mmCIF file of C-alpha atoms in Angstrom:
data_model
loop_
_atom_site.group_PDB
_atom_site.id
_atom_site.type_symbol
_atom_site.label_atom_id
_atom_site.label_comp_id
_atom_site.label_asym_id
_atom_site.label_seq_id
_atom_site.Cartn_x
_atom_site.Cartn_y
_atom_site.Cartn_z
ATOM 1 C CA UNK A 1 -52.807 0.817 67.310
ATOM 2 C CA UNK A 2 -52.288 0.608 63.511
ATOM 3 C CA UNK A 3 -51.465 -2.350 61.932
ATOM 4 C CA UNK A 4 -47.596 -1.777 60.793
ATOM 5 C CA UNK A 5 -45.778 -4.463 62.857
ATOM 6 C CA UNK A 6 -45.811 -8.307 63.196
ATOM 7 C CA UNK A 7 -48.311 -9.297 66.188
ATOM 8 C CA UNK A 8 -45.224 -10.451 68.118
ATOM 9 C CA UNK A 9 -43.862 -7.201 68.486
ATOM 10 C CA UNK A 10 -47.384 -5.621 69.127
ATOM 11 C CA UNK A 11 -47.042 -8.437 72.145
ATOM 12 C CA UNK A 12 -43.909 -7.168 73.552
ATOM 13 C CA UNK A 13 -44.643 -3.514 73.401
ATOM 14 C CA UNK A 14 -48.179 -3.695 74.992
ATOM 15 C CA UNK A 15 -46.813 -5.838 77.632
ATOM 16 C CA UNK A 16 -43.995 -3.376 78.118
ATOM 17 C CA UNK A 17 -46.769 -0.491 78.756
ATOM 18 C CA UNK A 18 -48.662 -2.367 81.048
ATOM 19 C CA UNK A 19 -45.993 -3.459 83.248
ATOM 20 C CA UNK A 20 -45.259 0.234 83.358
ATOM 21 C CA UNK A 21 -48.240 1.477 84.290
ATOM 22 C CA UNK A 22 -49.349 -0.933 86.821
ATOM 23 C CA UNK A 23 -46.250 0.347 88.619
ATOM 24 C CA UNK A 24 -47.608 4.179 88.850
ATOM 25 C CA UNK A 25 -51.685 3.221 88.221
ATOM 26 C CA UNK A 26 -54.527 0.973 88.139
ATOM 27 C CA UNK A 27 -54.954 1.437 84.548
ATOM 28 C CA UNK A 28 -54.235 -1.455 81.850
ATOM 29 C CA UNK A 29 -54.888 -0.807 78.222
ATOM 30 C CA UNK A 30 -56.437 -4.181 76.128
ATOM 31 C CA UNK A 31 -54.529 -3.587 72.816
ATOM 32 C CA UNK A 32 -56.140 -4.404 69.525
ATOM 33 C CA UNK A 33 -55.626 -3.565 65.709
ATOM 34 C CA UNK A 34 -56.964 -4.866 62.538
ATOM 35 C CA UNK A 35 -55.941 -6.917 59.178
ATOM 36 C CA UNK A 36 -55.154 -3.603 57.432
ATOM 37 C CA UNK A 37 -55.280 0.006 57.852
ATOM 38 C CA UNK A 38 -59.078 0.208 55.912
ATOM 39 C CA UNK A 39 -60.579 -2.274 58.692
ATOM 40 C CA UNK A 40 -58.580 -0.157 61.159
ATOM 41 C CA UNK A 41 -60.268 3.183 60.112
ATOM 42 C CA UNK A 42 -63.587 1.131 59.496
ATOM 43 C CA UNK A 43 -63.061 -0.104 63.207
ATOM 44 C CA UNK A 44 -62.427 3.410 64.288
ATOM 45 C CA UNK A 45 -65.235 4.856 62.665
ATOM 46 C CA UNK A 46 -67.468 2.350 64.780
ATOM 47 C CA UNK A 47 -65.803 3.327 67.938
ATOM 48 C CA UNK A 48 -64.620 -0.153 68.136
ATOM 49 C CA UNK A 49 -61.732 1.356 70.287
ATOM 50 C CA UNK A 50 -61.782 3.608 73.125
ATOM 51 C CA UNK A 51 -58.376 5.666 72.032
ATOM 52 C CA UNK A 52 -56.115 4.755 69.251
ATOM 53 C CA UNK A 53 -52.853 5.486 68.539
ATOM 54 C CA UNK A 54 -52.257 6.455 65.227
ATOM 55 C CA UNK A 55 -49.909 8.574 62.471
ATOM 56 C CA UNK A 56 -50.627 12.157 62.008
ATOM 57 C CA UNK A 57 -52.586 11.905 58.675
ATOM 58 C CA UNK A 58 -55.020 9.515 60.422
ATOM 59 C CA UNK A 59 -55.123 11.877 63.290
ATOM 60 C CA UNK A 60 -56.224 14.559 61.608
ATOM 61 C CA UNK A 61 -58.655 12.761 59.406
ATOM 62 C CA UNK A 62 -60.397 11.124 62.642
ATOM 63 C CA UNK A 63 -60.386 14.664 64.813
ATOM 64 C CA UNK A 64 -62.328 16.357 61.743
ATOM 65 C CA UNK A 65 -64.390 13.227 60.314
ATOM 66 C CA UNK A 66 -65.239 11.214 63.513
ATOM 67 C CA UNK A 67 -65.024 13.757 66.446
ATOM 68 C CA UNK A 68 -62.148 11.893 68.223
ATOM 69 C CA UNK A 69 -60.427 14.026 70.781
ATOM 70 C CA UNK A 70 -56.469 14.801 70.853
ATOM 71 C CA UNK A 71 -55.052 13.362 74.424
ATOM 72 C CA UNK A 72 -50.764 13.372 73.463
ATOM 73 C CA UNK A 73 -48.381 13.420 70.954
ATOM 74 C CA UNK A 74 -46.336 10.391 70.286
ATOM 75 C CA UNK A 75 -42.894 11.310 70.723
ATOM 76 C CA UNK A 76 -40.265 9.498 68.519
ATOM 77 C CA UNK A 77 -37.786 9.612 66.080
ATOM 78 C CA UNK A 78 -40.167 10.765 63.016
ATOM 79 C CA UNK A 79 -38.294 9.635 59.934
ATOM 80 C CA UNK A 80 -38.924 7.231 56.770
ATOM 81 C CA UNK A 81 -35.905 5.855 55.313
ATOM 82 C CA UNK A 82 -35.507 4.608 51.968
ATOM 83 C CA UNK A 83 -33.053 1.279 51.937
ATOM 84 C CA UNK A 84 -31.776 -0.678 49.587
ATOM 85 C CA UNK A 85 -28.954 -3.724 49.876
ATOM 86 C CA UNK A 86 -25.538 -2.676 49.887
ATOM 87 C CA UNK A 87 -24.550 -4.223 46.836
ATOM 88 C CA UNK A 88 -27.346 -2.234 45.069
ATOM 89 C CA UNK A 89 -26.409 0.336 42.182
ATOM 90 C CA UNK A 90 -29.417 2.348 43.403
ATOM 91 C CA UNK A 91 -28.054 5.228 45.469
ATOM 92 C CA UNK A 92 -30.436 8.231 44.861
ATOM 93 C CA UNK A 93 -33.980 8.775 44.549
ATOM 94 C CA UNK A 94 -33.168 10.089 40.966
ATOM 95 C CA UNK A 95 -32.599 6.461 39.935
ATOM 96 C CA UNK A 96 -35.782 4.939 41.047
ATOM 97 C CA UNK A 97 -37.648 5.391 37.845
ATOM 98 C CA UNK A 98 -38.960 2.035 37.066
ATOM 99 C CA UNK A 99 -37.543 0.120 39.880
ATOM 100 C CA UNK A 100 -39.671 -2.067 42.145
ATOM 101 C CA UNK A 101 -40.445 -0.308 45.490
ATOM 102 C CA UNK A 102 -41.863 -2.357 48.555
ATOM 103 C CA UNK A 103 -43.964 -0.089 50.410
ATOM 104 C CA UNK A 104 -46.341 -0.527 53.431
ATOM 105 C CA UNK A 105 -49.923 -0.325 53.202
ATOM 106 C CA UNK A 106 -51.368 2.288 50.649
ATOM 107 C CA UNK A 107 -53.211 4.181 53.519
ATOM 108 C CA UNK A 108 -50.267 4.820 55.325
ATOM 109 C CA UNK A 109 -48.438 8.135 55.774
ATOM 110 C CA UNK A 110 -45.199 6.608 54.991
ATOM 111 C CA UNK A 111 -46.926 5.284 51.532
ATOM 112 C CA UNK A 112 -48.570 8.620 50.741
ATOM 113 C CA UNK A 113 -45.683 10.527 51.698
ATOM 114 C CA UNK A 114 -42.703 8.370 49.837
ATOM 115 C CA UNK A 115 -45.295 8.412 46.713
ATOM 116 C CA UNK A 116 -45.799 12.006 46.708
ATOM 117 C CA UNK A 117 -41.744 12.827 46.865
ATOM 118 C CA UNK A 118 -40.951 10.457 43.945
ATOM 119 C CA UNK A 119 -43.766 12.029 41.772
ATOM 120 C CA UNK A 120 -42.370 15.555 42.503
ATOM 121 C CA UNK A 121 -39.231 14.229 41.058
ATOM 122 C CA UNK A 122 -40.564 12.583 37.881
ATOM 123 C CA UNK A 123 -39.457 9.077 39.262
ATOM 124 C CA UNK A 124 -42.543 6.326 38.319
ATOM 125 C CA UNK A 125 -41.266 3.553 40.354
ATOM 126 C CA UNK A 126 -43.764 0.194 40.504
ATOM 127 C CA UNK A 127 -45.097 0.190 44.028
ATOM 128 C CA UNK A 128 -45.635 -3.316 45.527
ATOM 129 C CA UNK A 129 -47.384 -2.940 49.234
ATOM 130 C CA UNK A 130 -46.994 -5.189 52.319
ATOM 131 C CA UNK A 131 -49.256 -5.816 55.489
ATOM 132 C CA UNK A 132 -46.022 -4.844 57.615
ATOM 133 C CA UNK A 133 -42.657 -3.370 58.000
ATOM 134 C CA UNK A 134 -41.312 -7.159 58.658
ATOM 135 C CA UNK A 135 -42.747 -7.915 55.395
ATOM 136 C CA UNK A 136 -41.075 -4.714 53.594
ATOM 137 C CA UNK A 137 -37.858 -5.660 54.863
ATOM 138 C CA UNK A 138 -38.338 -9.502 54.224
ATOM 139 C CA UNK A 139 -39.012 -8.606 50.379
ATOM 140 C CA UNK A 140 -35.946 -6.676 50.406
ATOM 141 C CA UNK A 141 -33.809 -9.102 51.989
ATOM 142 C CA UNK A 142 -35.055 -11.751 49.152
ATOM 143 C CA UNK A 143 -34.670 -9.603 46.347
ATOM 144 C CA UNK A 144 -38.232 -9.484 45.402
ATOM 145 C CA UNK A 145 -37.753 -5.859 45.084
ATOM 146 C CA UNK A 146 -35.249 -3.321 44.370
ATOM 147 C CA UNK A 147 -35.666 -0.748 47.037
ATOM 148 C CA UNK A 148 -37.963 -0.545 50.337
ATOM 149 C CA UNK A 149 -39.246 2.230 52.557
ATOM 150 C CA UNK A 150 -39.291 1.875 56.373
ATOM 151 C CA UNK A 151 -39.707 4.180 59.628
ATOM 152 C CA UNK A 152 -36.707 4.415 61.147
ATOM 153 C CA UNK A 153 -37.396 2.871 65.022
ATOM 154 C CA UNK A 154 -38.333 -0.354 63.050
ATOM 155 C CA UNK A 155 -35.342 -0.133 60.786
ATOM 156 C CA UNK A 156 -32.911 0.465 63.714
ATOM 157 C CA UNK A 157 -34.556 -2.239 65.294
ATOM 158 C CA UNK A 158 -33.853 -4.786 62.566
ATOM 159 C CA UNK A 159 -30.511 -3.413 61.743
ATOM 160 C CA UNK A 160 -29.432 -4.402 65.493
ATOM 161 C CA UNK A 161 -30.167 -8.028 64.666
ATOM 162 C CA UNK A 162 -26.363 -9.701 64.090
ATOM 163 C CA UNK A 163 -27.909 -11.890 61.297
ATOM 164 C CA UNK A 164 -28.125 -8.599 59.359
ATOM 165 C CA UNK A 165 -24.546 -8.140 58.920
ATOM 166 C CA UNK A 166 -24.400 -4.387 57.262
ATOM 167 C CA UNK A 167 -26.647 -6.230 54.317
ATOM 168 C CA UNK A 168 -28.710 -2.939 53.822
ATOM 169 C CA UNK A 169 -27.970 0.510 53.464
ATOM 170 C CA UNK A 170 -30.199 4.137 53.840
ATOM 171 C CA UNK A 171 -29.875 6.124 50.747
ATOM 172 C CA UNK A 172 -32.369 8.558 51.695
ATOM 173 C CA UNK A 173 -34.227 9.748 54.693
ATOM 174 C CA UNK A 174 -36.866 12.518 55.204
ATOM 175 C CA UNK A 175 -38.677 14.025 58.329
ATOM 176 C CA UNK A 176 -42.472 13.478 58.871
ATOM 177 C CA UNK A 177 -44.257 16.624 59.224
ATOM 178 C CA UNK A 178 -45.674 15.676 62.215
ATOM 179 C CA UNK A 179 -45.603 13.274 65.719
ATOM 180 C CA UNK A 180 -48.383 10.438 65.573
ATOM 181 C CA UNK A 181 -51.243 11.501 68.297
ATOM 182 C CA UNK A 182 -52.821 9.402 70.891
ATOM 183 C CA UNK A 183 -56.603 10.041 70.438
ATOM 184 C CA UNK A 184 -60.016 8.973 72.741
ATOM 185 C CA UNK A 185 -63.582 8.781 71.696
ATOM 186 C CA UNK A 186 -66.454 10.280 73.836
ATOM 187 C CA UNK A 187 -66.439 7.189 75.645
ATOM 188 C CA UNK A 188 -63.287 8.692 77.719
ATOM 189 C CA UNK A 189 -64.114 11.745 79.290
ATOM 190 C CA UNK A 190 -62.235 15.145 80.052
ATOM 191 C CA UNK A 191 -61.170 13.949 83.418
ATOM 192 C CA UNK A 192 -60.243 10.714 82.531
ATOM 193 C CA UNK A 193 -58.374 11.645 79.386
ATOM 194 C CA UNK A 194 -56.303 14.069 81.590
ATOM 195 C CA UNK A 195 -55.520 11.387 84.379
ATOM 196 C CA UNK A 196 -54.427 8.844 81.703
ATOM 197 C CA UNK A 197 -52.259 11.688 79.754
ATOM 198 C CA UNK A 198 -50.726 12.317 83.306
ATOM 199 C CA UNK A 199 -50.011 8.787 84.076
ATOM 200 C CA UNK A 200 -48.275 7.946 80.433
ATOM 201 C CA UNK A 201 -46.355 11.335 80.430
ATOM 202 C CA UNK A 202 -44.970 10.077 83.636
ATOM 203 C CA UNK A 203 -43.454 7.194 82.132
ATOM 204 C CA UNK A 204 -39.924 6.701 81.737
ATOM 205 C CA UNK A 205 -38.846 8.105 78.407
ATOM 206 C CA UNK A 206 -37.106 5.551 75.803
ATOM 207 C CA UNK A 207 -38.824 2.575 78.107
ATOM 208 C CA UNK A 208 -38.545 0.147 74.910
ATOM 209 C CA UNK A 209 -42.063 1.518 73.740
ATOM 210 C CA UNK A 210 -42.481 2.323 70.358
ATOM 211 C CA UNK A 211 -42.635 5.994 71.310
ATOM 212 C CA UNK A 212 -39.758 7.928 73.267
ATOM 213 C CA UNK A 213 -42.544 9.684 75.464
ATOM 214 C CA UNK A 214 -45.939 11.543 75.422
ATOM 215 C CA UNK A 215 -46.354 15.172 75.004
ATOM 216 C CA UNK A 216 -49.020 17.662 75.348
ATOM 217 C CA UNK A 217 -50.979 19.129 72.543
ATOM 218 C CA UNK A 218 -51.477 22.897 72.438
ATOM 219 C CA UNK A 219 -54.540 24.394 70.112
ATOM 220 C CA UNK A 220 -51.734 26.194 67.859
ATOM 221 C CA UNK A 221 -49.996 22.604 67.649
ATOM 222 C CA UNK A 222 -53.172 20.917 66.844
ATOM 223 C CA UNK A 223 -53.993 23.817 63.673
ATOM 224 C CA UNK A 224 -50.454 23.225 62.703
ATOM 225 C CA UNK A 225 -50.855 19.619 62.254
ATOM 226 C CA UNK A 226 -54.166 20.101 60.431
ATOM 227 C CA UNK A 227 -52.671 22.430 58.223
ATOM 228 C CA UNK A 228 -49.420 20.113 57.277
ATOM 229 C CA UNK A 229 -51.441 17.039 56.904
ATOM 230 C CA UNK A 230 -54.127 18.621 54.522
ATOM 231 C CA UNK A 231 -52.460 17.336 51.351
ATOM 232 C CA UNK A 232 -51.854 13.692 52.726
ATOM 233 C CA UNK A 233 -55.508 13.871 54.327
ATOM 234 C CA UNK A 234 -56.748 14.632 50.762
ATOM 235 C CA UNK A 235 -54.788 11.464 49.513
ATOM 236 C CA UNK A 236 -56.408 9.314 52.056
ATOM 237 C CA UNK A 237 -59.640 10.408 51.496
ATOM 238 C CA UNK A 238 -59.246 9.851 47.970
ATOM 239 C CA UNK A 239 -57.984 6.143 48.532
ATOM 240 C CA UNK A 240 -61.015 5.321 50.982
ATOM 241 C CA UNK A 241 -63.338 6.365 48.535
ATOM 242 C CA UNK A 242 -61.891 3.938 45.827
ATOM 243 C CA UNK A 243 -62.163 0.903 48.432
#
């Protein structure tokens, strides 16, 4: 799994998935991640993982560059949010010129899309990148930055905690072009991929996982994903070439 959340959250999700899997099958996943996106991509290149759960731009990259096989769409509420504190004077993206903006890892789809969106309206923010979304939100709460960008499932989870007391607000949101994907290496054969998908697809939607459900992928959907992700993949490759 890509490194976008704190280790304790990954432990909660992985535990829930394995408990549900044990009710319906003999499968049990051993979850791993990496310190950052570059290390994760290096591990994916070296086939350290048998399967990867990745955002859409990285899915397109790994399918085309590394020969990963698509298994399922990771269906969830696919939006990224621009957040400020409730007492902030920032109310629109047109006010972002010169501000300090907290973002996750530069290689994430969130960072790539947010920067492109701001550049398209001639807003030149100062970007501060953090290891995961917990750190992104913490930077905003501590007033280390003027605004932050998070994905909605993480933000909604943090927002539900009592101590936040409506201290933040969403001033803009945008949809991701595609859902993330579950991919497999050649170590997982076609029959096993199908068995795994059927097991995952049978899990109850909204069972407290990071994703709402697992959905099949048609050839047309895969073609559309590659087309929609081409700009983000190009940016990803450019960033990787400098690291």
